[in-house]
Amino acid sequence: MSQPASEPSFRESVDQMFNRAVSLMDLSPGLEEKIRVCNATYTVRFGVRLRGEIKTFTGYRSVHSEHMEPVKGGIRFALGVNQDEVEALAALMTYKCALVEAPFGGSKGGLCIDPREYSAQEMELITRRFAYELIKRDLINPAQNVPAPDMGTGEREMAWIADQFKRMNTTDINGVACVTGKPTNAGGIQGRTEATGRGVQYALREFFRDAEGVKKAGMSGTLDGKTVIVQGLGNVGYHAAKFLSEEDGCTITGIIERDGALYDPNGLDVESLRAWLMKHGTIVGFSDSNLVEDGAKVLEEPCDILLPAALEGVINLSNAERVQAPLIIEAANGPVTVGADEILRRKGTVIIPDMYANAGGVTVSYFEWVKNLSHIRFGRMQRRQEEARHQLLLDELERLSTDKGLNWQLSPNFKEKYLRGADELELVRSGLDDTMRAAYSQMATVWHSRDDVDDLRTAAYLVAIEKVAASYQAKGL
Ligand code: NAD
C-alpha cells in the first residue's frame, strides 16, 4: 500500500526507525551503513503461457544482510509488490531474526500478482516458473536462501516451490529445507501455519506480565476481558483473533477486511466470519447491521488493543491522531509509518513492534528447517522414554504410599497429563513461547532501564542491531 505523498516510502520509514536507534549507539559510521543497506535485489520478468497467450510477470528477491546464512524471508503475492517494499521487508527480516535469535540473515521476495484472478492450476504454473528463476540463481537454496509464506502465499505455494527445487536438484538430500511453511505431509512442521498468530498471542501475554509496560500504556489487569480490533482476517489475523478470543478471554469487537469492516462492541464470531470469508471471498453479506463500508475508519474506534494484520502503512499521518487504542501490536510488517509512530509515541500509545510481534512465523520456520536438516520429527526419540520414566516415578510413589499405609491417590487427570510425553506440536509451541518470552525480556530491559529509550520499537532495534553488529565484527568487519 502506498503511503500518503507527504510520507517517506516503506523502506525509508524502516531506515528512519533504524537511524533513530543507531543514533543512541556507539557504532562506527561505516558499520552503521553496512548494516542499514540492502545487499542486493534481483528483479525477474518471466513469461507464462496462460489462456492461449503469454503473460509476463515481475518478481523480486531481495537479500538485505548475509551476516548469517542462509538468509530468510517470505514470498509475497500481491499486486502492490515493488522493489522498495521487498527491500523494507528484507531489512525487517534481518532485525527480526537477530532479535529472536533465529540464525539467519534477512531476505524477502515478492511477485506482482493478484492470486484471486487465477485458477489453482494457473497459480501452480506461475509459482513453479518464479521458483525456477530464483532456484537457478541460488536465491532459493537450503544453505543460502530459504523463503516462507507471506501475504497471498501459504502451504500450497511452499509445497510447489519445494517440489520444484527437488526436480532441479535431484541428489540434494537436504532439498526439502529450501523453503519453510510446507504442509506437514510435504516436510512441514506441526504448528507452522498458526505460528505467527500464536506468536502474537504469546507476545501479548508477555506484555501483560510486564507490570511496568502495562502501566506505561495506561492500562491495567491481564488480557482477560480486553477488547481487540483486528485488521486482516488472513493467516496471521485469523489465528491471532481465534486464540485471543478462545483462550485469553478477549472480545474481538472489530474486524477490518479489504472490502469493509464489521464492528460490534459486544463481540464478533471469528470462526463464522472466517468461514464466510473463505467461502465468499468477502466479508460483505455476513451481517449487514454491523457492516462499515469504509473499513479503515474502524482503526479509529475505541478498543484496548489494535491488531493490524494486513499490510503496511495503514496507520499513517492521515489517521494516527484519531487512533484511540492505548496498545497497538504490529502483527503485520510496517503497519505504522515513521510519522505515525512519532504521533502515537507523543500520545503515549504503546506499540509492540512488528520485528518482535510477528516473529513467531520465522521462529517456527527455523524449527522446520532444523527438522528438515535432521530428517527426523521433534520428539520421536524421547517421547516414549519420557513417558516410561514418568510412569516409573508414579509407580514408585504408589508403592510407597501402599507400603506406608498412606493411601495417596493421584487424580486421574493429573496422571494422564503428567504421563503424556510431548508431541511435535507441544514442543513447537513451547519453543515458540520461550523465544517470545526471551526476546520480550531483552527489549523490556532496554525500554525500562535507559532514559533515552521511550518505546519498545527503539528498544527492539537496539537489541537487534547490537547482535548484527557483533556478528559483523566477529567476521573482522
Ligand atoms: P494473508 O494473505 O493470509 O492475509 C492478509 C489478509 O489481509 C487477507 O484476508 C486480505 O483480504 C486482507 N487485506 C488485504 N488488504 C487489506 C486492506 N487494505 N484492509 C484490510 N484487510 C486487507 O497474509 P498473512 O500471511 O496473514 O500476512 C499479513 C501480514 O503479516 C503481512 O504484513 C505479512 O508480511 C505479515 N507476516 C506474515 C507472516 C506469516 O507467517 N504469514 C509472518 C510474519 C509477518
PDB file of N, CA and C in Angstrom, residues 7-40:
ATOM      1  N   GLU A   7       4.594  11.334   3.104  1.00  0.00           N
ATOM      2  CA  GLU A   7       5.320  10.416   3.983  1.00  0.00           C
ATOM      3  C   GLU A   7       6.410   9.677   3.219  1.00  0.00           C
ATOM      4  N   PRO A   8       7.463   9.287   3.931  1.00  0.00           N
ATOM      5  CA  PRO A   8       8.506   8.501   3.271  1.00  0.00           C
ATOM      6  C   PRO A   8       7.964   7.148   2.830  1.00  0.00           C
ATOM      7  N   SER A   9       8.695   6.505   1.912  1.00  0.00           N
ATOM      8  CA  SER A   9       8.278   5.171   1.464  1.00  0.00           C
ATOM      9  C   SER A   9       8.483   4.191   2.609  1.00  0.00           C
ATOM     10  N   PHE A  10       8.023   2.953   2.420  1.00  0.00           N
ATOM     11  CA  PHE A  10       8.133   1.912   3.455  1.00  0.00           C
ATOM     12  C   PHE A  10       9.614   1.706   3.810  1.00  0.00           C
ATOM     13  N   ARG A  11      10.465   1.597   2.766  1.00  0.00           N
ATOM     14  CA  ARG A  11      11.886   1.345   3.052  1.00  0.00           C
ATOM     15  C   ARG A  11      12.498   2.535   3.786  1.00  0.00           C
ATOM     16  N   GLU A  12      12.139   3.738   3.349  1.00  0.00           N
ATOM     17  CA  GLU A  12      12.676   4.925   4.037  1.00  0.00           C
ATOM     18  C   GLU A  12      12.190   4.968   5.487  1.00  0.00           C
ATOM     19  N   SER A  13      10.945   4.549   5.683  1.00  0.00           N
ATOM     20  CA  SER A  13      10.363   4.515   7.027  1.00  0.00           C
ATOM     21  C   SER A  13      11.183   3.579   7.924  1.00  0.00           C
ATOM     22  N   VAL A  14      11.497   2.390   7.395  1.00  0.00           N
ATOM     23  CA  VAL A  14      12.293   1.420   8.170  1.00  0.00           C
ATOM     24  C   VAL A  14      13.683   2.011   8.439  1.00  0.00           C
ATOM     25  N   ASP A  15      14.271   2.637   7.405  1.00  0.00           N
ATOM     26  CA  ASP A  15      15.613   3.232   7.580  1.00  0.00           C
ATOM     27  C   ASP A  15      15.600   4.321   8.648  1.00  0.00           C
ATOM     28  N   GLN A  16      14.537   5.120   8.657  1.00  0.00           N
ATOM     29  CA  GLN A  16      14.493   6.212   9.648  1.00  0.00           C
ATOM     30  C   GLN A  16      14.349   5.672  11.069  1.00  0.00           C
ATOM     31  N   MET A  17      13.590   4.594  11.204  1.00  0.00           N
ATOM     32  CA  MET A  17      13.465   3.964  12.530  1.00  0.00           C
ATOM     33  C   MET A  17      14.826   3.395  12.945  1.00  0.00           C
ATOM     34  N   PHE A  18      15.516   2.799  11.984  1.00  0.00           N
ATOM     35  CA  PHE A  18      16.868   2.274  12.235  1.00  0.00           C
ATOM     36  C   PHE A  18      17.790   3.422  12.668  1.00  0.00           C
ATOM     37  N   ASN A  19      17.716   4.545  11.931  1.00  0.00           N
ATOM     38  CA  ASN A  19      18.608   5.680  12.221  1.00  0.00           C
ATOM     39  C   ASN A  19      18.377   6.221  13.633  1.00  0.00           C
ATOM     40  N   ARG A  20      17.107   6.268  14.019  1.00  0.00           N
ATOM     41  CA  ARG A  20      16.790   6.770  15.361  1.00  0.00           C
ATOM     42  C   ARG A  20      17.466   5.894  16.414  1.00  0.00           C
ATOM     43  N   ALA A  21      17.458   4.598  16.173  1.00  0.00           N
ATOM     44  CA  ALA A  21      18.068   3.677  17.147  1.00  0.00           C
ATOM     45  C   ALA A  21      19.594   3.793  17.119  1.00  0.00           C
ATOM     46  N   VAL A  22      20.199   3.790  15.926  1.00  0.00           N
ATOM     47  CA  VAL A  22      21.677   3.804  15.911  1.00  0.00           C
ATOM     48  C   VAL A  22      22.246   5.114  16.439  1.00  0.00           C
ATOM     49  N   SER A  23      21.422   6.182  16.410  1.00  0.00           N
ATOM     50  CA  SER A  23      21.918   7.448  16.970  1.00  0.00           C
ATOM     51  C   SER A  23      22.159   7.296  18.482  1.00  0.00           C
ATOM     52  N   LEU A  24      21.590   6.276  19.083  1.00  0.00           N
ATOM     53  CA  LEU A  24      21.779   6.037  20.521  1.00  0.00           C
ATOM     54  C   LEU A  24      22.882   5.004  20.781  1.00  0.00           C
ATOM     55  N   MET A  25      23.522   4.556  19.689  1.00  0.00           N
ATOM     56  CA  MET A  25      24.544   3.515  19.849  1.00  0.00           C
ATOM     57  C   MET A  25      25.915   4.076  19.500  1.00  0.00           C
ATOM     58  N   ASP A  26      26.913   3.273  19.786  1.00  0.00           N
ATOM     59  CA  ASP A  26      28.262   3.726  19.515  1.00  0.00           C
ATOM     60  C   ASP A  26      28.881   2.852  18.426  1.00  0.00           C
ATOM     61  N   LEU A  27      28.284   2.926  17.226  1.00  0.00           N
ATOM     62  CA  LEU A  27      28.810   2.134  16.116  1.00  0.00           C
ATOM     63  C   LEU A  27      29.584   3.050  15.179  1.00  0.00           C
ATOM     64  N   SER A  28      30.580   2.513  14.487  1.00  0.00           N
ATOM     65  CA  SER A  28      31.296   3.346  13.509  1.00  0.00           C
ATOM     66  C   SER A  28      30.331   3.643  12.361  1.00  0.00           C
ATOM     67  N   PRO A  29      30.439   4.836  11.748  1.00  0.00           N
ATOM     68  CA  PRO A  29      29.519   5.169  10.647  1.00  0.00           C
ATOM     69  C   PRO A  29      29.574   4.127   9.533  1.00  0.00           C
ATOM     70  N   GLY A  30      30.762   3.556   9.314  1.00  0.00           N
ATOM     71  CA  GLY A  30      30.900   2.542   8.257  1.00  0.00           C
ATOM     72  C   GLY A  30      30.080   1.301   8.560  1.00  0.00           C
ATOM     73  N   LEU A  31      30.128   0.840   9.784  1.00  0.00           N
ATOM     74  CA  LEU A  31      29.383  -0.369  10.165  1.00  0.00           C
ATOM     75  C   LEU A  31      27.878  -0.086  10.149  1.00  0.00           C
ATOM     76  N   GLU A  32      27.534   1.117  10.620  1.00  0.00           N
ATOM     77  CA  GLU A  32      26.128   1.540  10.590  1.00  0.00           C
ATOM     78  C   GLU A  32      25.558   1.417   9.182  1.00  0.00           C
ATOM     79  N   GLU A  33      26.308   1.981   8.225  1.00  0.00           N
ATOM     80  CA  GLU A  33      25.881   1.972   6.825  1.00  0.00           C
ATOM     81  C   GLU A  33      25.802   0.532   6.299  1.00  0.00           C
ATOM     82  N   LYS A  34      26.792  -0.264   6.665  1.00  0.00           N
ATOM     83  CA  LYS A  34      26.840  -1.665   6.194  1.00  0.00           C
ATOM     84  C   LYS A  34      25.589  -2.422   6.655  1.00  0.00           C
ATOM     85  N   ILE A  35      25.197  -2.165   7.910  1.00  0.00           N
ATOM     86  CA  ILE A  35      24.016  -2.884   8.413  1.00  0.00           C
ATOM     87  C   ILE A  35      22.741  -2.347   7.757  1.00  0.00           C
ATOM     88  N   ARG A  36      22.676  -1.017   7.544  1.00  0.00           N
ATOM     89  CA  ARG A  36      21.439  -0.416   7.037  1.00  0.00           C
ATOM     90  C   ARG A  36      21.126  -0.838   5.604  1.00  0.00           C
ATOM     91  N   VAL A  37      22.149  -0.850   4.725  1.00  0.00           N
ATOM     92  CA  VAL A  37      21.864  -1.014   3.300  1.00  0.00           C
ATOM     93  C   VAL A  37      21.437  -2.435   2.942  1.00  0.00           C
ATOM     94  N   CYS A  38      20.692  -2.520   1.862  1.00  0.00           N
ATOM     95  CA  CYS A  38      20.257  -3.816   1.359  1.00  0.00           C
ATOM     96  C   CYS A  38      21.349  -4.338   0.409  1.00  0.00           C
ATOM     97  N   ASN A  39      21.852  -5.545   0.646  1.00  0.00           N
ATOM     98  CA  ASN A  39      22.986  -6.041  -0.145  1.00  0.00           C
ATOM     99  C   ASN A  39      22.651  -6.174  -1.637  1.00  0.00           C
ATOM    100  N   ALA A  40      21.529  -6.754  -1.960  1.00  0.00           N
ATOM    101  CA  ALA A  40      21.212  -6.982  -3.380  1.00  0.00           C
ATOM    102  C   ALA A  40      19.723  -7.227  -3.559  1.00  0.00           C
TER     103      ALA A  40
END
